[in-house]
PDB file of C-alpha atoms in Angstrom:
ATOM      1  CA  UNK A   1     153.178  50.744 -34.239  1.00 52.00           C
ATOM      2  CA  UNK A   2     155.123  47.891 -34.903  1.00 56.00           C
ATOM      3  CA  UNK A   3     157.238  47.685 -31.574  1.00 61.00           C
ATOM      4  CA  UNK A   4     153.891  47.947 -29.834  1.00 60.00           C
ATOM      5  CA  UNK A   5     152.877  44.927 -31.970  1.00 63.00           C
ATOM      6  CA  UNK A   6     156.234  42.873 -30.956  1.00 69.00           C
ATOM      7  CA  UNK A   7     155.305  44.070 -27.202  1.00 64.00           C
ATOM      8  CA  UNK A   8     151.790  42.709 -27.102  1.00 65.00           C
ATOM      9  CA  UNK A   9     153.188  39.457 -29.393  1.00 64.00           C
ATOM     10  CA  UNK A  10     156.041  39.102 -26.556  1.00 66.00           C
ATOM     11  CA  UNK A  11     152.820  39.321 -24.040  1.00 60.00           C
ATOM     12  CA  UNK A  12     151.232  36.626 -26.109  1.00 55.00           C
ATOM     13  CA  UNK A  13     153.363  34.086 -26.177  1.00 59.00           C
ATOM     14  CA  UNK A  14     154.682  34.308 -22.709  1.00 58.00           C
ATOM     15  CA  UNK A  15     151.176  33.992 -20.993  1.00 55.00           C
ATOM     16  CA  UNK A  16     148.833  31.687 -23.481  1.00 49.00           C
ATOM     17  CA  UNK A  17     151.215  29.456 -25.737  1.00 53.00           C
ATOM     18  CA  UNK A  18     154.588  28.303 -26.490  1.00 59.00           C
ATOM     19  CA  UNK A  19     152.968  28.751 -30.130  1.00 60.00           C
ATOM     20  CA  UNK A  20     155.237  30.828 -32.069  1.00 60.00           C
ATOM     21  CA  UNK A  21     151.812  32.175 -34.820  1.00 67.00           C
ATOM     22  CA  UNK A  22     149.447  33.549 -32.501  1.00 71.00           C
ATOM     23  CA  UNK A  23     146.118  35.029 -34.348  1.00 81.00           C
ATOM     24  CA  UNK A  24     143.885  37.517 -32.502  1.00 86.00           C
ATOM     25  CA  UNK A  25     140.763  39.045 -35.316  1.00 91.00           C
ATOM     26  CA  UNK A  26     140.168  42.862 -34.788  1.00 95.00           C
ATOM     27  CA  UNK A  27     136.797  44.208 -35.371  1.00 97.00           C
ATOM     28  CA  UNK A  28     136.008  47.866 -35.553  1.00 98.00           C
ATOM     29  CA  UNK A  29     132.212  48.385 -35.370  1.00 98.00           C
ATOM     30  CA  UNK A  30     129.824  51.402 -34.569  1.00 98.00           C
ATOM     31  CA  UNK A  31     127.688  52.163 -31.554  1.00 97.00           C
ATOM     32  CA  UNK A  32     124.623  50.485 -32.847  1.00 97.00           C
ATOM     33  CA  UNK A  33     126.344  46.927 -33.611  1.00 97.00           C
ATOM     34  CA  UNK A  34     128.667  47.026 -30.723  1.00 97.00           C
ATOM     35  CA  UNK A  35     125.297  47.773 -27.992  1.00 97.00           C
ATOM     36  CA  UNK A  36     124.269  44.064 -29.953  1.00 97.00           C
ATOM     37  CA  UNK A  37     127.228  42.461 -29.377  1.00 96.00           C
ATOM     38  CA  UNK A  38     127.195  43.710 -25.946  1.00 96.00           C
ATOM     39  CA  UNK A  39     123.285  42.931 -25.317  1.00 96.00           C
ATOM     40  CA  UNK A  40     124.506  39.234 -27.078  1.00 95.00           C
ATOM     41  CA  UNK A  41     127.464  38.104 -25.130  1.00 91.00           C
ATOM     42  CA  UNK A  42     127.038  39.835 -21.842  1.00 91.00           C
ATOM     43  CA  UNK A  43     123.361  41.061 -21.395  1.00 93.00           C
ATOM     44  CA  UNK A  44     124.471  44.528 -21.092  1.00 94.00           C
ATOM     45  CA  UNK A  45     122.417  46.957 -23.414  1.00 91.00           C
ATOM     46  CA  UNK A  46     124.880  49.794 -23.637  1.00 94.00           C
ATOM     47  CA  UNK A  47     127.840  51.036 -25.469  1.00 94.00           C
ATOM     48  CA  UNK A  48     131.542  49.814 -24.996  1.00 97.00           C
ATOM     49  CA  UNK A  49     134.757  50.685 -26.251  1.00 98.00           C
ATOM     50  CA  UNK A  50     136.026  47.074 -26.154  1.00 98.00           C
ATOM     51  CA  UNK A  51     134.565  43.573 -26.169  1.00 98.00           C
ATOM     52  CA  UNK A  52     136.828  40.807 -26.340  1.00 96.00           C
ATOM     53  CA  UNK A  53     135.554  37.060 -27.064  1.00 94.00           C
ATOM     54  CA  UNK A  54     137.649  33.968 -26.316  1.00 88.00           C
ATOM     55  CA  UNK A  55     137.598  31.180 -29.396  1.00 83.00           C
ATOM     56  CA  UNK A  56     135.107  28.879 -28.965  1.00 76.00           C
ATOM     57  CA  UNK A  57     136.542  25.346 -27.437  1.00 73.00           C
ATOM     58  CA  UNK A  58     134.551  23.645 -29.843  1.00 73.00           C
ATOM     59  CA  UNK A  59     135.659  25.555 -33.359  1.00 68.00           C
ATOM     60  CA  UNK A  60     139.218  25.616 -32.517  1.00 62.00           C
ATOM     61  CA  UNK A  61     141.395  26.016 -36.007  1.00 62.00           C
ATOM     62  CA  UNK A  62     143.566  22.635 -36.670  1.00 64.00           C
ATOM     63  CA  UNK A  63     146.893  24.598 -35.183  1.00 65.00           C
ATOM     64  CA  UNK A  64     145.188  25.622 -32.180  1.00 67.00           C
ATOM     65  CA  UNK A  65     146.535  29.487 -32.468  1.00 75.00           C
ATOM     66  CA  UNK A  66     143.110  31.760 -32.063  1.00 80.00           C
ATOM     67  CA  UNK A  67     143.729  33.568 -28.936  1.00 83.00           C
ATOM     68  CA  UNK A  68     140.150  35.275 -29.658  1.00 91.00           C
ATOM     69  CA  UNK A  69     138.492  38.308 -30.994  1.00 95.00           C
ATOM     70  CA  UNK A  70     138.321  41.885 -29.974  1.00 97.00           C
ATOM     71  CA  UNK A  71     135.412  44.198 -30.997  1.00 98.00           C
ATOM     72  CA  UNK A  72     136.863  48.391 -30.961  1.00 98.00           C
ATOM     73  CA  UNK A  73     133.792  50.706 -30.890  1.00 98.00           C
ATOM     74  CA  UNK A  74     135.007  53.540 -33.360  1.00 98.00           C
ATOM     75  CA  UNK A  75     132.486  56.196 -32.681  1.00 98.00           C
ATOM     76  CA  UNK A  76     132.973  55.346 -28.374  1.00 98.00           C
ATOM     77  CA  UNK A  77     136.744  55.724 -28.944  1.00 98.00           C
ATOM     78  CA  UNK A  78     136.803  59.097 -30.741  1.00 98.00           C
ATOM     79  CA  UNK A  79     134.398  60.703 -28.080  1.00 97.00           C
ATOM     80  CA  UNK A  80     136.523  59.172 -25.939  1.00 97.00           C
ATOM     81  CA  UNK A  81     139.472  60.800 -27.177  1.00 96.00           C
ATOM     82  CA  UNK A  82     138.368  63.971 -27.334  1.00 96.00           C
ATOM     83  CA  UNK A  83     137.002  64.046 -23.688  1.00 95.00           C
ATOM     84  CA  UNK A  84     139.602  62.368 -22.265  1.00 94.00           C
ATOM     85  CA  UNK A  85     141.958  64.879 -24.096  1.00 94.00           C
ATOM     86  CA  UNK A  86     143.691  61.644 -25.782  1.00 95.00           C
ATOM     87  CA  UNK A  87     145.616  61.032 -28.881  1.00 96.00           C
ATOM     88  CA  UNK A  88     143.585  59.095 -31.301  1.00 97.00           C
ATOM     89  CA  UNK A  89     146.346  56.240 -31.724  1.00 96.00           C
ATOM     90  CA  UNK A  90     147.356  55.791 -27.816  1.00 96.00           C
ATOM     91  CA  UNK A  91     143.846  55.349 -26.885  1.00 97.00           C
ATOM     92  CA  UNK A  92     143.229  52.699 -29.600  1.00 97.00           C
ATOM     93  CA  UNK A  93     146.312  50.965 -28.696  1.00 95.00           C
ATOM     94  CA  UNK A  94     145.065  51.285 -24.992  1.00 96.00           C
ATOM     95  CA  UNK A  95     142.033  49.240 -26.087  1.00 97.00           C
ATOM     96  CA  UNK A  96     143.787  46.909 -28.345  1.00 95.00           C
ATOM     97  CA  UNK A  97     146.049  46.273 -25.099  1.00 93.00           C
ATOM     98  CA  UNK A  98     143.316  45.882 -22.802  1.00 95.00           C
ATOM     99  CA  UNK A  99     141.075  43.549 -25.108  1.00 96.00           C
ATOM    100  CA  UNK A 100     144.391  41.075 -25.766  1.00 91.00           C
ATOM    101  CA  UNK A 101     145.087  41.107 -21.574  1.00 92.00           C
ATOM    102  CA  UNK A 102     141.184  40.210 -21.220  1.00 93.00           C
ATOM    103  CA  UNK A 103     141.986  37.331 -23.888  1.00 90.00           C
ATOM    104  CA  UNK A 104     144.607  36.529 -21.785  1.00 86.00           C
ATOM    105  CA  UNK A 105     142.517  35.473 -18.878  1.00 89.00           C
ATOM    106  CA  UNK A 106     143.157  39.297 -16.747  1.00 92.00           C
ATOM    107  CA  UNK A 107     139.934  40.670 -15.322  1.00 93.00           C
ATOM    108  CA  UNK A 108     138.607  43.765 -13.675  1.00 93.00           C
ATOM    109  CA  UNK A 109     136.187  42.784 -11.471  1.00 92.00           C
ATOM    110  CA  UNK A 110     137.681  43.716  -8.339  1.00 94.00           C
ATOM    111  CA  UNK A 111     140.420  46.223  -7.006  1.00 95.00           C
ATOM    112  CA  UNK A 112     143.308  44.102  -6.958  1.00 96.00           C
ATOM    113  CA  UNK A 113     142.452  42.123 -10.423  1.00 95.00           C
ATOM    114  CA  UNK A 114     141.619  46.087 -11.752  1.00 95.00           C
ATOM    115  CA  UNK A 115     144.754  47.180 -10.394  1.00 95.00           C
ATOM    116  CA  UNK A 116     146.979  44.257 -11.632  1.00 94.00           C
ATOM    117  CA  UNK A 117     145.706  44.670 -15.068  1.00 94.00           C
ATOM    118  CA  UNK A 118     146.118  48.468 -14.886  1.00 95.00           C
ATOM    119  CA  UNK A 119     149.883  47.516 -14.185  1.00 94.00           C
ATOM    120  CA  UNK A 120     150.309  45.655 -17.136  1.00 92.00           C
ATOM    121  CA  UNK A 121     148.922  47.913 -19.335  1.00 93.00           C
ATOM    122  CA  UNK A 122     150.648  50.596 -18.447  1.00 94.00           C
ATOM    123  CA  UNK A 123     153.737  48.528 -18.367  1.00 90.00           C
ATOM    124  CA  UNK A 124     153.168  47.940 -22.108  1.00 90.00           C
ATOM    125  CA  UNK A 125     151.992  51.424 -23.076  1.00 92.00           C
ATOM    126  CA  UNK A 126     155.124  53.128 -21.340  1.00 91.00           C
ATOM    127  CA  UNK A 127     157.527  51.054 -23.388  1.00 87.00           C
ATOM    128  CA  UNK A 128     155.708  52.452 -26.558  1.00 88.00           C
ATOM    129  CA  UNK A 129     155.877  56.007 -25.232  1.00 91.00           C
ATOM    130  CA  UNK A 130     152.112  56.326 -24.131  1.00 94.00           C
ATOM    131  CA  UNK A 131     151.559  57.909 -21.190  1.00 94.00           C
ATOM    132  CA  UNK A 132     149.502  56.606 -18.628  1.00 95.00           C
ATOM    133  CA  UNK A 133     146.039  56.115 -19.446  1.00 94.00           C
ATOM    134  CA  UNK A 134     144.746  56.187 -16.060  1.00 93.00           C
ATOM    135  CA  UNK A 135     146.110  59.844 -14.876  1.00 86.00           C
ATOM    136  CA  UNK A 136     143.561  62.079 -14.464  1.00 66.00           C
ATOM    137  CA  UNK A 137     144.324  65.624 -15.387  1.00 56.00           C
ATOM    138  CA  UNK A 138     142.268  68.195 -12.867  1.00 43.00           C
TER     139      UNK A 138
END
């Protein structure tokens, strides 16, 4: 777990900040609160595995090292898991990687932005020994 927290740190620095202390506040809610954080921030009243918030511009901490907060939908990413015939962990860090690249500034709302970000996750995941999360068994 800990090279996979040097990876994403690595991924960190070299795309937001020269800052060597970069903070990033994990959340791990239920289906109920994570539908109202959904609803809140997006208008979207469904369930998620992952939110991820940028710091706002106007409550910045004094060193400027917030690269935002990710919300992890427990109950989504254990059913999840199971139907997706995942490890617990590797999905989790999946999500954790995918909220941090969305903190980042990386988006999904087309092909090639999907497919980009898809790279880089899977980039990160194979160097922790997590297979791809995007095969599809049949």
């Amino acid at each position: 777990m800990i090279k996979g927290l040097d990876l994403i740190n690595k991924e960190l620095k070299t795309s937001k900040t020269n800052n060597p202390c970069l903070t990033v506040s994990l959340r791990f809610t239920n289906i109920k609160n994570m539908k109202k954080l959904n609803y809140s921030f997006s208008g979207s009243n469904k369930e998620t595995n992952v939110l991820s918030f940028s710091p706002d511009p106007n409550e910045t901490d004094e060193n400027n090292n917030s690269v935002g907060d990710i919300a992890i939908c427990v109950d989504v990413l254990k059913k999840e898991a199971k139907e997706q015939n995942k490890d617990f962990l590797d999905h989790l860090i999946h999500l954790f990687v995918h909220g941090v690249l969305h903190l980042l500034g990386y988006k999904h709302d087309s092909d090639r932005e999907a497919s980009k970000m898809e790279q880089i996750e899977k980039s990160i995941l194979g160097k922790l020994g997590i297979e791809d999360p995007y095969l599809i068994e049949l």
